[in-house]
mmCIF file of C-alpha atoms and ligand atoms in Angstrom:
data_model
loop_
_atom_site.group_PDB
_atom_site.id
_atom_site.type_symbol
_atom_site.label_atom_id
_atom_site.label_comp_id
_atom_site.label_asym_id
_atom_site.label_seq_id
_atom_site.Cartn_x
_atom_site.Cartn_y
_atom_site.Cartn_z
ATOM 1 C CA UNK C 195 0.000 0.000 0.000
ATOM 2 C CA UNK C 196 1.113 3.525 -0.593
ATOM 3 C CA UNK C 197 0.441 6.446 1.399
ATOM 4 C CA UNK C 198 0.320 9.899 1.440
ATOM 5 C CA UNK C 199 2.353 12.083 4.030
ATOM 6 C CA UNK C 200 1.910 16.353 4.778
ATOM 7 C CA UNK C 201 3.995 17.924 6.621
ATOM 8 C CA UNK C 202 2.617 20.174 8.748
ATOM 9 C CA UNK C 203 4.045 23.643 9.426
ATOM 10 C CA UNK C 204 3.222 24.893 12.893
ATOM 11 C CA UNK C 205 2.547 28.330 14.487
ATOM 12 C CA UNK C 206 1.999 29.637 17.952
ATOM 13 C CA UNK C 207 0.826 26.048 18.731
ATOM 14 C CA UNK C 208 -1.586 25.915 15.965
ATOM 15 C CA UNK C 209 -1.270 23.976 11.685
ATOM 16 C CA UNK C 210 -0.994 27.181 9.821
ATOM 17 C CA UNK C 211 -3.805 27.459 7.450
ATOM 18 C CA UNK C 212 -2.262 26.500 4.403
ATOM 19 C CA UNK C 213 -0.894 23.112 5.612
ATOM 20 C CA UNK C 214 -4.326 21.646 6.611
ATOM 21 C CA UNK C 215 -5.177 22.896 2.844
ATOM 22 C CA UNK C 216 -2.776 20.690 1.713
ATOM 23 C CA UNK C 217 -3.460 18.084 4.358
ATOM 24 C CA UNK C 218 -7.255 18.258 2.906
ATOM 25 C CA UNK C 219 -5.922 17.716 -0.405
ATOM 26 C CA UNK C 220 -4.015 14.715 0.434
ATOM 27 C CA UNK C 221 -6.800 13.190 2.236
ATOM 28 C CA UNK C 222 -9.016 13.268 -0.298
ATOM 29 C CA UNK C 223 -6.741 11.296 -3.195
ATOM 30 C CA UNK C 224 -5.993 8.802 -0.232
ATOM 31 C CA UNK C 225 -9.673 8.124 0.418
ATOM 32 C CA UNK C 226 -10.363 8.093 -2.949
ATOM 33 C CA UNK C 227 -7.271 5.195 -3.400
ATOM 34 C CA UNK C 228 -7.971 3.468 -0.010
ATOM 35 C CA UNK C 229 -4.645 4.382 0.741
ATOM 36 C CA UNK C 230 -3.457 6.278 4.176
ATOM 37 C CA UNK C 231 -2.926 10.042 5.155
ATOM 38 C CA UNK C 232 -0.653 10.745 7.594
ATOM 39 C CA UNK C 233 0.164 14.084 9.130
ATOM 40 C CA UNK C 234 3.702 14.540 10.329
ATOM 41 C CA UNK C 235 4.269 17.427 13.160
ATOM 42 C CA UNK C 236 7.425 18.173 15.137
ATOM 43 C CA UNK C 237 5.759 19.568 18.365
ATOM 44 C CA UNK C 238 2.890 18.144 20.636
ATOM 45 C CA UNK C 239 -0.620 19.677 19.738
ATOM 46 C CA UNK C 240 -3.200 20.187 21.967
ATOM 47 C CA UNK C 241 -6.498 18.136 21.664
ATOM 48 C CA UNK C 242 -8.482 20.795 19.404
ATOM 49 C CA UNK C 243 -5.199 21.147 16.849
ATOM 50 C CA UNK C 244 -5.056 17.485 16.977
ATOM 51 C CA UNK C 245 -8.571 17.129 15.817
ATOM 52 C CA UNK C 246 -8.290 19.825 12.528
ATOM 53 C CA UNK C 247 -6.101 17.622 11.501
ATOM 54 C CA UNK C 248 -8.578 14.792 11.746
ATOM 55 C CA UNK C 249 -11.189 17.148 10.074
ATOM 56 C CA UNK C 250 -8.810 17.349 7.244
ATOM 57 C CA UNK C 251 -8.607 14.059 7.110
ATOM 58 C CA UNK C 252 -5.117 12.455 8.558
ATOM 59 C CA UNK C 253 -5.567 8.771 9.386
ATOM 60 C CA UNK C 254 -2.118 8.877 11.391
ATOM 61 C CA UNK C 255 -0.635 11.690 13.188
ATOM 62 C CA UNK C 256 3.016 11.149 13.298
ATOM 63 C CA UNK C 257 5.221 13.016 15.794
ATOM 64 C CA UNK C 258 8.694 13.954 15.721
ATOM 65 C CA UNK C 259 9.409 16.290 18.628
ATOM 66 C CA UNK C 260 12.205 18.968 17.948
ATOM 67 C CA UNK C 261 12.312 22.067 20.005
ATOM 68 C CA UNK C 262 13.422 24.446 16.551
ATOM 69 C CA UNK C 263 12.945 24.504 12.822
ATOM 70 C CA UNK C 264 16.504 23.158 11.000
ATOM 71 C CA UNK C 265 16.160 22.268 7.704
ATOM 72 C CA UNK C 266 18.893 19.811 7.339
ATOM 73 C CA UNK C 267 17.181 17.978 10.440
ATOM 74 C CA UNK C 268 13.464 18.451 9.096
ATOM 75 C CA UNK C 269 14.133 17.437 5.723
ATOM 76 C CA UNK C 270 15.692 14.055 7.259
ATOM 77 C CA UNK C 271 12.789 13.434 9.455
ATOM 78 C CA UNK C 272 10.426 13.907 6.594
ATOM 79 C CA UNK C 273 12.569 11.643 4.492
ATOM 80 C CA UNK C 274 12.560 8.944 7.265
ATOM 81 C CA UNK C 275 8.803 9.015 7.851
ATOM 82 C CA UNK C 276 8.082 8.838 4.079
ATOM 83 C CA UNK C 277 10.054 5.794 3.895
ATOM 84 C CA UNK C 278 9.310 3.758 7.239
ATOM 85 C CA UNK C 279 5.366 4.606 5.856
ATOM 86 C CA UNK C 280 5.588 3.670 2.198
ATOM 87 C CA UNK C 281 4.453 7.257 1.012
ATOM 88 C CA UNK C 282 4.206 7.871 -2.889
ATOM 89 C CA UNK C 283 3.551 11.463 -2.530
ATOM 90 C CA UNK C 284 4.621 13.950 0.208
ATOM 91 C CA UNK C 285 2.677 17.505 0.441
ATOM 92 C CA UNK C 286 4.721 20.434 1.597
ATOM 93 C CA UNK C 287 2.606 23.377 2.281
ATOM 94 C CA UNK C 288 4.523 26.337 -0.225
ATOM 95 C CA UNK C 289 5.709 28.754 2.780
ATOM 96 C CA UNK C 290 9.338 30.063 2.797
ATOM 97 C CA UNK C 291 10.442 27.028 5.137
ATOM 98 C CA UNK C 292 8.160 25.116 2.919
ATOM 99 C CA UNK C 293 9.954 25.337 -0.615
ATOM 100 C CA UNK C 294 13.098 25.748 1.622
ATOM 101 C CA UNK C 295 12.438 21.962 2.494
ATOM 102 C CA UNK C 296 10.834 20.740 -0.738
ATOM 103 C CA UNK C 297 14.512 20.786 -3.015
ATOM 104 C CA UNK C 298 16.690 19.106 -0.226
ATOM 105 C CA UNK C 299 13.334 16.496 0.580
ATOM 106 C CA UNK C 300 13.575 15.533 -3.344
ATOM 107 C CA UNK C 301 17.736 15.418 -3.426
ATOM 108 C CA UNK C 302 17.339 13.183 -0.586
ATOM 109 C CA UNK C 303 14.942 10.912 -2.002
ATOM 110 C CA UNK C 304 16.590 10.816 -5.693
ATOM 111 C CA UNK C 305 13.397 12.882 -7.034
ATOM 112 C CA UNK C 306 11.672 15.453 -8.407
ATOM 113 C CA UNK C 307 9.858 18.562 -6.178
ATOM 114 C CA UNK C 308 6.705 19.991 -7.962
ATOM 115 C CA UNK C 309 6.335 23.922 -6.514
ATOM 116 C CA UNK C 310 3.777 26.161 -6.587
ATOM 117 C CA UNK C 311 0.852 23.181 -7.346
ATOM 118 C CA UNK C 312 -2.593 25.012 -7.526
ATOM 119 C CA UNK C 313 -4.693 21.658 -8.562
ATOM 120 C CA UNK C 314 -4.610 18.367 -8.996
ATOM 121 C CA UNK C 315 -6.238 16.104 -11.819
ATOM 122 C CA UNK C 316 -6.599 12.616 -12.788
ATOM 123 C CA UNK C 317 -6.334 11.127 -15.987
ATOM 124 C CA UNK C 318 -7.097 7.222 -15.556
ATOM 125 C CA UNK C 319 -4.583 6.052 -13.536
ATOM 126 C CA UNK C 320 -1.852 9.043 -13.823
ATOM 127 C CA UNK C 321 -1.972 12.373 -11.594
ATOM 128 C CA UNK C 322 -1.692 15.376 -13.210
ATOM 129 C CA UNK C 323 -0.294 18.331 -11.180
ATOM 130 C CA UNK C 324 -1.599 22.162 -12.152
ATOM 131 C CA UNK C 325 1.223 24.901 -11.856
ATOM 132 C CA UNK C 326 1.006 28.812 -13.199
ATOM 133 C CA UNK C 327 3.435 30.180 -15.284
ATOM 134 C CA UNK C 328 4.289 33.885 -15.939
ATOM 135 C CA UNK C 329 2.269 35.258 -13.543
ATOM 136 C CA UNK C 330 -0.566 32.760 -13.935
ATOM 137 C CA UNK C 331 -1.081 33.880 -17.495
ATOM 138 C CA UNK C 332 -0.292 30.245 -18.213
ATOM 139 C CA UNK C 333 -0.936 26.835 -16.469
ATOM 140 C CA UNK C 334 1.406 23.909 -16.987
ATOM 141 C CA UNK C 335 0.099 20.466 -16.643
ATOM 142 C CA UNK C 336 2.948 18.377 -15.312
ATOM 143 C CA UNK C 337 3.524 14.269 -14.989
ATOM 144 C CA UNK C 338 5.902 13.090 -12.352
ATOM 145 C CA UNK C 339 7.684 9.523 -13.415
ATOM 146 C CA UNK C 340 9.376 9.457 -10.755
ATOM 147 C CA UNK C 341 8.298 8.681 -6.849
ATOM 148 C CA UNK C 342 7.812 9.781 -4.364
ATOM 149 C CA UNK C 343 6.473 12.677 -5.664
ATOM 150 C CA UNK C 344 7.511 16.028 -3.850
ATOM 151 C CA UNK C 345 4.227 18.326 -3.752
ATOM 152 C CA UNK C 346 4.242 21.799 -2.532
ATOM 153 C CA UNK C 347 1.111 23.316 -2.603
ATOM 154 C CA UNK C 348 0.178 26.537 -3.480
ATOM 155 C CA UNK C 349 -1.852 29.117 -0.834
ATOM 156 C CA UNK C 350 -5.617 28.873 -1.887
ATOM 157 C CA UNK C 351 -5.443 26.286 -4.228
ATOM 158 C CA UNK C 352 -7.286 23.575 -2.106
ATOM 159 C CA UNK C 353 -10.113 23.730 0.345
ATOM 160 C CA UNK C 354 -9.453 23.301 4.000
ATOM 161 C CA UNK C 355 -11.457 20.414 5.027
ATOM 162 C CA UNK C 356 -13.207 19.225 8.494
ATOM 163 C CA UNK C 357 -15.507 16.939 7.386
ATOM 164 C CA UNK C 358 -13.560 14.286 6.308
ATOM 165 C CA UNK C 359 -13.287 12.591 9.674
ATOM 166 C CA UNK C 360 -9.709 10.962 10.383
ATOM 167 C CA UNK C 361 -8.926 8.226 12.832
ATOM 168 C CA UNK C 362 -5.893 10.540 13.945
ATOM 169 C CA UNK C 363 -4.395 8.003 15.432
ATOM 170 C CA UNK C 364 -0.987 9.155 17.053
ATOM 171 C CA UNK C 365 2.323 7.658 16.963
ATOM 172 C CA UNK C 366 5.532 9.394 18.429
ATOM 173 C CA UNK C 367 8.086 8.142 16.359
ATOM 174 C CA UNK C 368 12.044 8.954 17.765
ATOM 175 C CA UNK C 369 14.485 10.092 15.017
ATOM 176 C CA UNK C 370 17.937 10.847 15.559
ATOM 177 C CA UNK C 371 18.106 14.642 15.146
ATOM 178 C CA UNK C 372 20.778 15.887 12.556
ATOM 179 C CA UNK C 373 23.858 16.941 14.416
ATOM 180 C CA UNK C 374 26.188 17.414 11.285
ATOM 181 C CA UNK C 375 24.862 20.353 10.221
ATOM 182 C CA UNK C 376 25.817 22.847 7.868
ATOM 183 C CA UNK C 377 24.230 25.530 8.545
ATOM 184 C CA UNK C 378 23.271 26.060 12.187
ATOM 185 C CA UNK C 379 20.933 28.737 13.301
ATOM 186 C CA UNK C 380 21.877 30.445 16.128
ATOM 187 C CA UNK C 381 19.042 33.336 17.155
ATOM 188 C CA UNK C 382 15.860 33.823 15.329
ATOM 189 C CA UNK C 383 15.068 37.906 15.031
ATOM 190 C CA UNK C 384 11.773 38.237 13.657
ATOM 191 C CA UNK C 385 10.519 42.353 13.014
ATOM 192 C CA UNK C 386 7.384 43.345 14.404
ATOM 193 C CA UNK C 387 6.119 43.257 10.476
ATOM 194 C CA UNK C 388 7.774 40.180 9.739
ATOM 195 C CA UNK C 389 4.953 38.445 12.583
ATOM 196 C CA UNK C 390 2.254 39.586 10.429
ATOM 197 C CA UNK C 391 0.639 36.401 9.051
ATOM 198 C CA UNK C 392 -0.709 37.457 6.051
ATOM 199 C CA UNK C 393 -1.445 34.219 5.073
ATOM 200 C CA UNK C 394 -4.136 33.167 7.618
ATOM 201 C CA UNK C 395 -5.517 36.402 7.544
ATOM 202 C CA UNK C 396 -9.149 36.032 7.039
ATOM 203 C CA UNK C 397 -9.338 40.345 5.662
ATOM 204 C CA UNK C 398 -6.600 41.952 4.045
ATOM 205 C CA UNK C 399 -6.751 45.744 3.516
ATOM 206 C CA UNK C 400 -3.971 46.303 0.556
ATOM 207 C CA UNK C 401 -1.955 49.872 -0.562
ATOM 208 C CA UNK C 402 -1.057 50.156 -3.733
ATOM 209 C CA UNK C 403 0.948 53.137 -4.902
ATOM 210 C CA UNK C 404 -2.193 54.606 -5.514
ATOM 211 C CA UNK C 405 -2.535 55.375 -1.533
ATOM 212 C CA UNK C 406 0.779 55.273 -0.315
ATOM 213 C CA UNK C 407 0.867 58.953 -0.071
ATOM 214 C CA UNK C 408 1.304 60.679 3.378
ATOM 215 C CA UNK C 409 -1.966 62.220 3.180
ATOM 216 C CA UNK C 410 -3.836 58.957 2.119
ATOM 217 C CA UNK C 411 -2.064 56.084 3.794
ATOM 218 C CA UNK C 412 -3.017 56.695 7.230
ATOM 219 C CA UNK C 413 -6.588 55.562 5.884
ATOM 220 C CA UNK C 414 -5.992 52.835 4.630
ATOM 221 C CA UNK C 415 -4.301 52.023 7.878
ATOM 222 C CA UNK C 416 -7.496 53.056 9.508
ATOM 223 C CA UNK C 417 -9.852 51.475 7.413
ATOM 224 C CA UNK C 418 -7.130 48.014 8.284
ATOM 225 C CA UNK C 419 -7.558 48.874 12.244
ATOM 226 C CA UNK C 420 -11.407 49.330 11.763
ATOM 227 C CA UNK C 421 -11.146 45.758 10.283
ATOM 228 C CA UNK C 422 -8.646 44.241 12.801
ATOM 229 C CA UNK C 423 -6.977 43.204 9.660
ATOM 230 C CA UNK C 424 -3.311 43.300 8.493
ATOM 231 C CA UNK C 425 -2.103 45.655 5.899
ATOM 232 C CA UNK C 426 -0.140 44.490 2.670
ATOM 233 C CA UNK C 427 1.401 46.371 -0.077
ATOM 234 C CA UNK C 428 1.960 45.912 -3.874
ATOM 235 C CA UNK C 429 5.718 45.955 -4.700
ATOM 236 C CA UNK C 430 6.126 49.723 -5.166
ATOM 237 C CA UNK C 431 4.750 50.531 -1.901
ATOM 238 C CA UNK C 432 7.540 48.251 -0.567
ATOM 239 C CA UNK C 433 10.411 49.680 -2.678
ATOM 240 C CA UNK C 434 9.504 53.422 -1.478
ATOM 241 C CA UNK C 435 9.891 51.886 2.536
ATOM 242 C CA UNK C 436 6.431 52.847 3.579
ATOM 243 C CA UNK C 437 5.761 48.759 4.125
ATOM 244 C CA UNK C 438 8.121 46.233 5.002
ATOM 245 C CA UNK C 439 9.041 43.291 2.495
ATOM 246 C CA UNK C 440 7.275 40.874 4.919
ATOM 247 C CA UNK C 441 4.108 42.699 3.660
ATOM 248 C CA UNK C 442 4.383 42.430 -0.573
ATOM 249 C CA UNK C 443 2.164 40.320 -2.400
ATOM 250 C CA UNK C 444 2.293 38.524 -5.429
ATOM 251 C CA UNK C 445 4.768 37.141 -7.206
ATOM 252 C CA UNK C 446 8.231 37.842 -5.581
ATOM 253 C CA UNK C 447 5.768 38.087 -2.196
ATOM 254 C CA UNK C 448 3.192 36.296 -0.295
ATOM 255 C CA UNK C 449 0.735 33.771 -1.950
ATOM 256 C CA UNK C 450 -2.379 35.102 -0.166
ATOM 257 C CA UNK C 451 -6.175 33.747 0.350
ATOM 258 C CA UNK C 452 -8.130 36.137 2.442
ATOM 259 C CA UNK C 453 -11.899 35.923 2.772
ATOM 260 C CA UNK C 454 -11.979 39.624 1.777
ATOM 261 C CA UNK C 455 -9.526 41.327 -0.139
ATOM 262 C CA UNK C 456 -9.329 45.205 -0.319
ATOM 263 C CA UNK C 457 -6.999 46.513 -2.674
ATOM 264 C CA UNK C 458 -6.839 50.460 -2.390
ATOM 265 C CA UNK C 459 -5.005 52.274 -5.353
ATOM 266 C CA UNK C 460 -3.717 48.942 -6.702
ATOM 267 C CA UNK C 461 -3.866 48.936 -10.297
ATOM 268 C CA UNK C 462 -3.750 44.983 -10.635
ATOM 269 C CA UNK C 463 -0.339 44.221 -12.559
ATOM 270 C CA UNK C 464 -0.037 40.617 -13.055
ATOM 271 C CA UNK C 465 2.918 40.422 -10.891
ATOM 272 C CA UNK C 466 0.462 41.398 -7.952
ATOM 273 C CA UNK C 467 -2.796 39.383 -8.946
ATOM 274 C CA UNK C 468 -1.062 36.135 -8.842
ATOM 275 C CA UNK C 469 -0.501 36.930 -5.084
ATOM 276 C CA UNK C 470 -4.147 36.901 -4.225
ATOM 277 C CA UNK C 471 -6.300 35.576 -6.961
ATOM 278 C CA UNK C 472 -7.517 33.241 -5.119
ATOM 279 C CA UNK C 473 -9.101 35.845 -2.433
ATOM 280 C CA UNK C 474 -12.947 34.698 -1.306
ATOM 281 C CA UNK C 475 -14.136 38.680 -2.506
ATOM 282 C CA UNK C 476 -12.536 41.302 -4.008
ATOM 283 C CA UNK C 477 -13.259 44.690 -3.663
ATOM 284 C CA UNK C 478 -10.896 47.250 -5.108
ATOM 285 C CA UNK C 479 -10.839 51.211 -5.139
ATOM 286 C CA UNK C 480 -8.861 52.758 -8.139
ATOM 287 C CA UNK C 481 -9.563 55.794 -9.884
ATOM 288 C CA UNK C 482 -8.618 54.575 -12.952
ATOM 289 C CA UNK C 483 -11.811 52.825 -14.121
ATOM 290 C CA UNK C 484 -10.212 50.666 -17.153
ATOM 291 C CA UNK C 485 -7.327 49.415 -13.986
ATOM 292 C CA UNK C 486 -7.059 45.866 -14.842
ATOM 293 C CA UNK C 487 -7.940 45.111 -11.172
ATOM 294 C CA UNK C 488 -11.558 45.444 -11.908
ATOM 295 C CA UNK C 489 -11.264 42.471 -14.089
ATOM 296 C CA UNK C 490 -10.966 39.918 -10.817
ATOM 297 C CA UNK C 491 -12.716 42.492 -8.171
ATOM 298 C CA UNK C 492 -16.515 41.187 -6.930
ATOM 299 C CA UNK C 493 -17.076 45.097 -5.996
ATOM 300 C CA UNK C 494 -14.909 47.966 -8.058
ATOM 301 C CA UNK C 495 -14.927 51.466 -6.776
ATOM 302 C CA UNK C 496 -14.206 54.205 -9.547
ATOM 303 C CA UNK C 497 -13.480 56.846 -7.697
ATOM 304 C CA UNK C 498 -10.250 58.859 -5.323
ATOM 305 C CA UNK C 499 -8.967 56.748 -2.555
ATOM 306 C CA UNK C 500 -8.871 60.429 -0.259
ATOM 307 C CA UNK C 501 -12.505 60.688 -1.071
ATOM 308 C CA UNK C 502 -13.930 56.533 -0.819
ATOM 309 C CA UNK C 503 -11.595 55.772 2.087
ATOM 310 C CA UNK C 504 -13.486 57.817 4.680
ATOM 311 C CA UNK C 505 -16.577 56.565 3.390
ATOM 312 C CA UNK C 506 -16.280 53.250 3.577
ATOM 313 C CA UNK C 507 -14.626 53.691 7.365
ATOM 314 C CA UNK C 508 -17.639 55.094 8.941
ATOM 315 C CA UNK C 509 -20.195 52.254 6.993
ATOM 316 C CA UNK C 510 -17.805 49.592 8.695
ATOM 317 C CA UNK C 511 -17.763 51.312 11.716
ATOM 318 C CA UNK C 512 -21.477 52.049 11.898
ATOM 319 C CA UNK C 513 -22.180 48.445 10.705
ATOM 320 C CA UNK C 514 -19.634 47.415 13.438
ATOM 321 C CA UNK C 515 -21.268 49.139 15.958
ATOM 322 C CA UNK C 516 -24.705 47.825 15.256
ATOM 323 C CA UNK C 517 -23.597 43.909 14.759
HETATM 324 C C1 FAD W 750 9.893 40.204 -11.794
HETATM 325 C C2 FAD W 750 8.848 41.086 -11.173
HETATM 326 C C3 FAD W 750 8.278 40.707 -10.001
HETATM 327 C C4 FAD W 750 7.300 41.516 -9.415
HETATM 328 N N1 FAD W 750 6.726 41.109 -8.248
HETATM 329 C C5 FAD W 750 5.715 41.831 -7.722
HETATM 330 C C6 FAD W 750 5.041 41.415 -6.542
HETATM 331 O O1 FAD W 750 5.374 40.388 -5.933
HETATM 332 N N2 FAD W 750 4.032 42.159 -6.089
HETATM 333 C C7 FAD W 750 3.620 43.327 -6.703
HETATM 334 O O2 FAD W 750 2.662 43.955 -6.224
HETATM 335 N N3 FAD W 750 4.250 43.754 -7.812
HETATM 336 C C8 FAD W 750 5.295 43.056 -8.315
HETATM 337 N N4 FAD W 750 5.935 43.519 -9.439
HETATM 338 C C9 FAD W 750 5.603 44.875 -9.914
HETATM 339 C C10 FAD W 750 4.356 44.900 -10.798
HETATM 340 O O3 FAD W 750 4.727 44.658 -12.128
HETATM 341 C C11 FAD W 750 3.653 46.280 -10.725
HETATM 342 O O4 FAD W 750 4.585 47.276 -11.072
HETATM 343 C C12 FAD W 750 3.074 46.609 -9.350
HETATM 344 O O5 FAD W 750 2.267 45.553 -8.880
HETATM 345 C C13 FAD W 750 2.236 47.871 -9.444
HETATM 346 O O6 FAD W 750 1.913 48.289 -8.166
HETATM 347 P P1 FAD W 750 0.713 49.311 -7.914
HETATM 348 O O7 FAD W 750 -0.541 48.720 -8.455
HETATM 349 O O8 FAD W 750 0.750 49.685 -6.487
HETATM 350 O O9 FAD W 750 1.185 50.600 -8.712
HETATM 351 P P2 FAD W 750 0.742 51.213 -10.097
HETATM 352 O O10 FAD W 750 0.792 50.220 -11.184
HETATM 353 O O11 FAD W 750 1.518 52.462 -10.242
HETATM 354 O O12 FAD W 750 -0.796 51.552 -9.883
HETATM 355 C C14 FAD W 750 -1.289 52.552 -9.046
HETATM 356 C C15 FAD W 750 -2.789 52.598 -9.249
HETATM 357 O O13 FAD W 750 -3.353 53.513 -8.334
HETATM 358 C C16 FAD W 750 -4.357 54.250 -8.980
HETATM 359 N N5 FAD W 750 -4.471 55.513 -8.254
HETATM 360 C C17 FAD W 750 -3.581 56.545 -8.219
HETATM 361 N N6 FAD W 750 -3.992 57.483 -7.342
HETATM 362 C C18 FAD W 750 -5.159 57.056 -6.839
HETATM 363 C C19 FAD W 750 -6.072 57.573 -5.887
HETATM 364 N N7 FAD W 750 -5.861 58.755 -5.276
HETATM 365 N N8 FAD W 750 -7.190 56.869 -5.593
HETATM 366 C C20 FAD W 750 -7.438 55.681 -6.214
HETATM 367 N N9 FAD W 750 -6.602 55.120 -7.118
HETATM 368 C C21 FAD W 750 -5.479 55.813 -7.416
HETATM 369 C C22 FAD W 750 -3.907 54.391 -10.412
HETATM 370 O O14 FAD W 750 -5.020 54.583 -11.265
HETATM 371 C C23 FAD W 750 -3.204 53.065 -10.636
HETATM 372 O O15 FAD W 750 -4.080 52.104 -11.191
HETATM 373 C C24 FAD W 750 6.914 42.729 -10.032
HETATM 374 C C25 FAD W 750 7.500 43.098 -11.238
HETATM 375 C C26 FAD W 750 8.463 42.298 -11.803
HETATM 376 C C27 FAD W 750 9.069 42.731 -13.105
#
């Protein structure tokens, strides 16, 4: 029999969102082959973590305790669990430590890694794996002859399931941590911005260069407060300094999947839009009304961000107030 193995990225105690998306993704192609899902974590979960993974489906939960994240060491515990459990395919969810895994997973293994997969297909017996190209102007349909097959998914791409009802059984399994290592890390400094997890975020309030004027940012930054939600920028935004890095999306960004997207003076270059295509609803605010954003956007504003801003803050505040 072979199985399927995720590995699942942790934070603050909790499977970030995008690795129970790929969990949910795996779970389904093992039900539908009678074969297993298992979910490998390297810290101890408490019971209601435990049982989103069993939502999304994992029939084992294997873990590996480790106090930090090492890659050397992380890539050789998922390469031992794939092989003790007979996996054919192992999904990676497509974060930084994600795709940082994925390459040395693959070289361990003597295989390919797949990045960047937004669907999956089946064509009789083969699996067909769904990747964009240039900006997600093109999709590639890609075969993988060799196994296991190295998956990292794609933010979005895949519902996160937790219906699908798991045994979740657990098993600790002890693996020799990597002492050899080459690169060691010694302190981990994360910024104030870099904390911002864009990527679970359910509302996302965007500047685009559009608003990243002195005299119009400080609403979007309300309008983000009023919301409780994080703010992002497009790439210009983050070359002038008024956002960290940690903040761009889109291409040589973050992959993000908000319910609501709200994209203020963003003119919708492809470079940006295949950051957040895959938002629940987009509203955007440009003044441009032929802005190429409006072509993805559920609700388009035409109209001056100075003017629609303060607007729209006092409806969500007066809306707030009365929910
Ligand atoms: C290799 C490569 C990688 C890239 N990676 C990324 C990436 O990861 N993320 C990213 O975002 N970009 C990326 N880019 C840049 C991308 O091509 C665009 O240049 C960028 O997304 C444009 O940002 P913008 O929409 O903020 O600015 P602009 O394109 O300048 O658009 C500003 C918009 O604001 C509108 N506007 C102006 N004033 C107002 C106002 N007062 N009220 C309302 N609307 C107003 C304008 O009509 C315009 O549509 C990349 C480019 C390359 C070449």
């Amino acid at each position: 029999m072979k199985n399927i193995l995720t590995y699942i990225e942790i934070k603050d105690g909790a499977p970030i969102k995008l690795s129970l998306e790929a969990l949910s993704k795996a779970s389904e192609i093992a039900i539908e082959k009678g074969n297993k899902s298992l979910a490998l974590i390297t810290e101890e979960l408490k019971d209601d973590e435990l049982n989103k993974l069993r939502g999304a489906g994992a029939s084992d939960i294997v873990v590996v305790k480790r106090d930090a994240y090492n890659m050397e060491d992380f890539s050789n515990i998922i390469v031992e669990v794939a092989r003790k459990y007979d996996c054919e395919d192992i999904f990676i969810p497509g974060t930084l430590d994600g795709k940082d895994l994925a390459p040395n997973v693959a070289a361990s293994l003597d295989t390919v890694s797949l990045t960047n997969v937004m669907d999956i297909k089946f064509e009789g017996e083969d699996i067909i794996f769904v990747t964009p190209s240039y900006g997600a102007t093109v999709l590639t349909e890609s075969k993988i002859n060799k196994a296991p097959r190295i998956i990292v998914v794609r933010a979005g791409s895949f519902d996160k399931r937790d219906d699908l009802k798991g045994a979740g059984n657990l098993v600790e399994e002890n693996i020799e941590e990597v002492k050899d290592l080459k690169a060691i890390i010694r302190d981990v400094v994360t910024s104030a911005a870099a904390e911002i997890n864009l990527e679970d975020a359910p509302v996302i309030v965007t500047c685009g260069r559009g608003a990243s004027s002195d005299e119009i940012f400080p609403l979007v930054k309300e309008l983000a407060d009023v919301f409780g939600a994080p703010i992002s920028g497009t790439r210009p935004v983050i070359d002038d300094g008024v956002l960290p890095k940690a903040s761009q999306i889109g291409q040589s960004g973050k992959i993000v999947s908000p319910a609501l997207y709200i994209g203020c003076g963003v003119s919708g270059a492809v470079q940006h839009i295949s950051g957040m295509e895959n938002s629940g609803f987009i509203l955007a605010i440009n003044k441009d009304e032929d802005a190429p954003i409006f072509n993805l956007s559920d609700v388009g504003i035409v109209g001056d961000c100075k003017v629609i801003l303060p607007l729209l803050i006092e409806e969500v505040k007066k809306i707030k107030a009365n929910a």
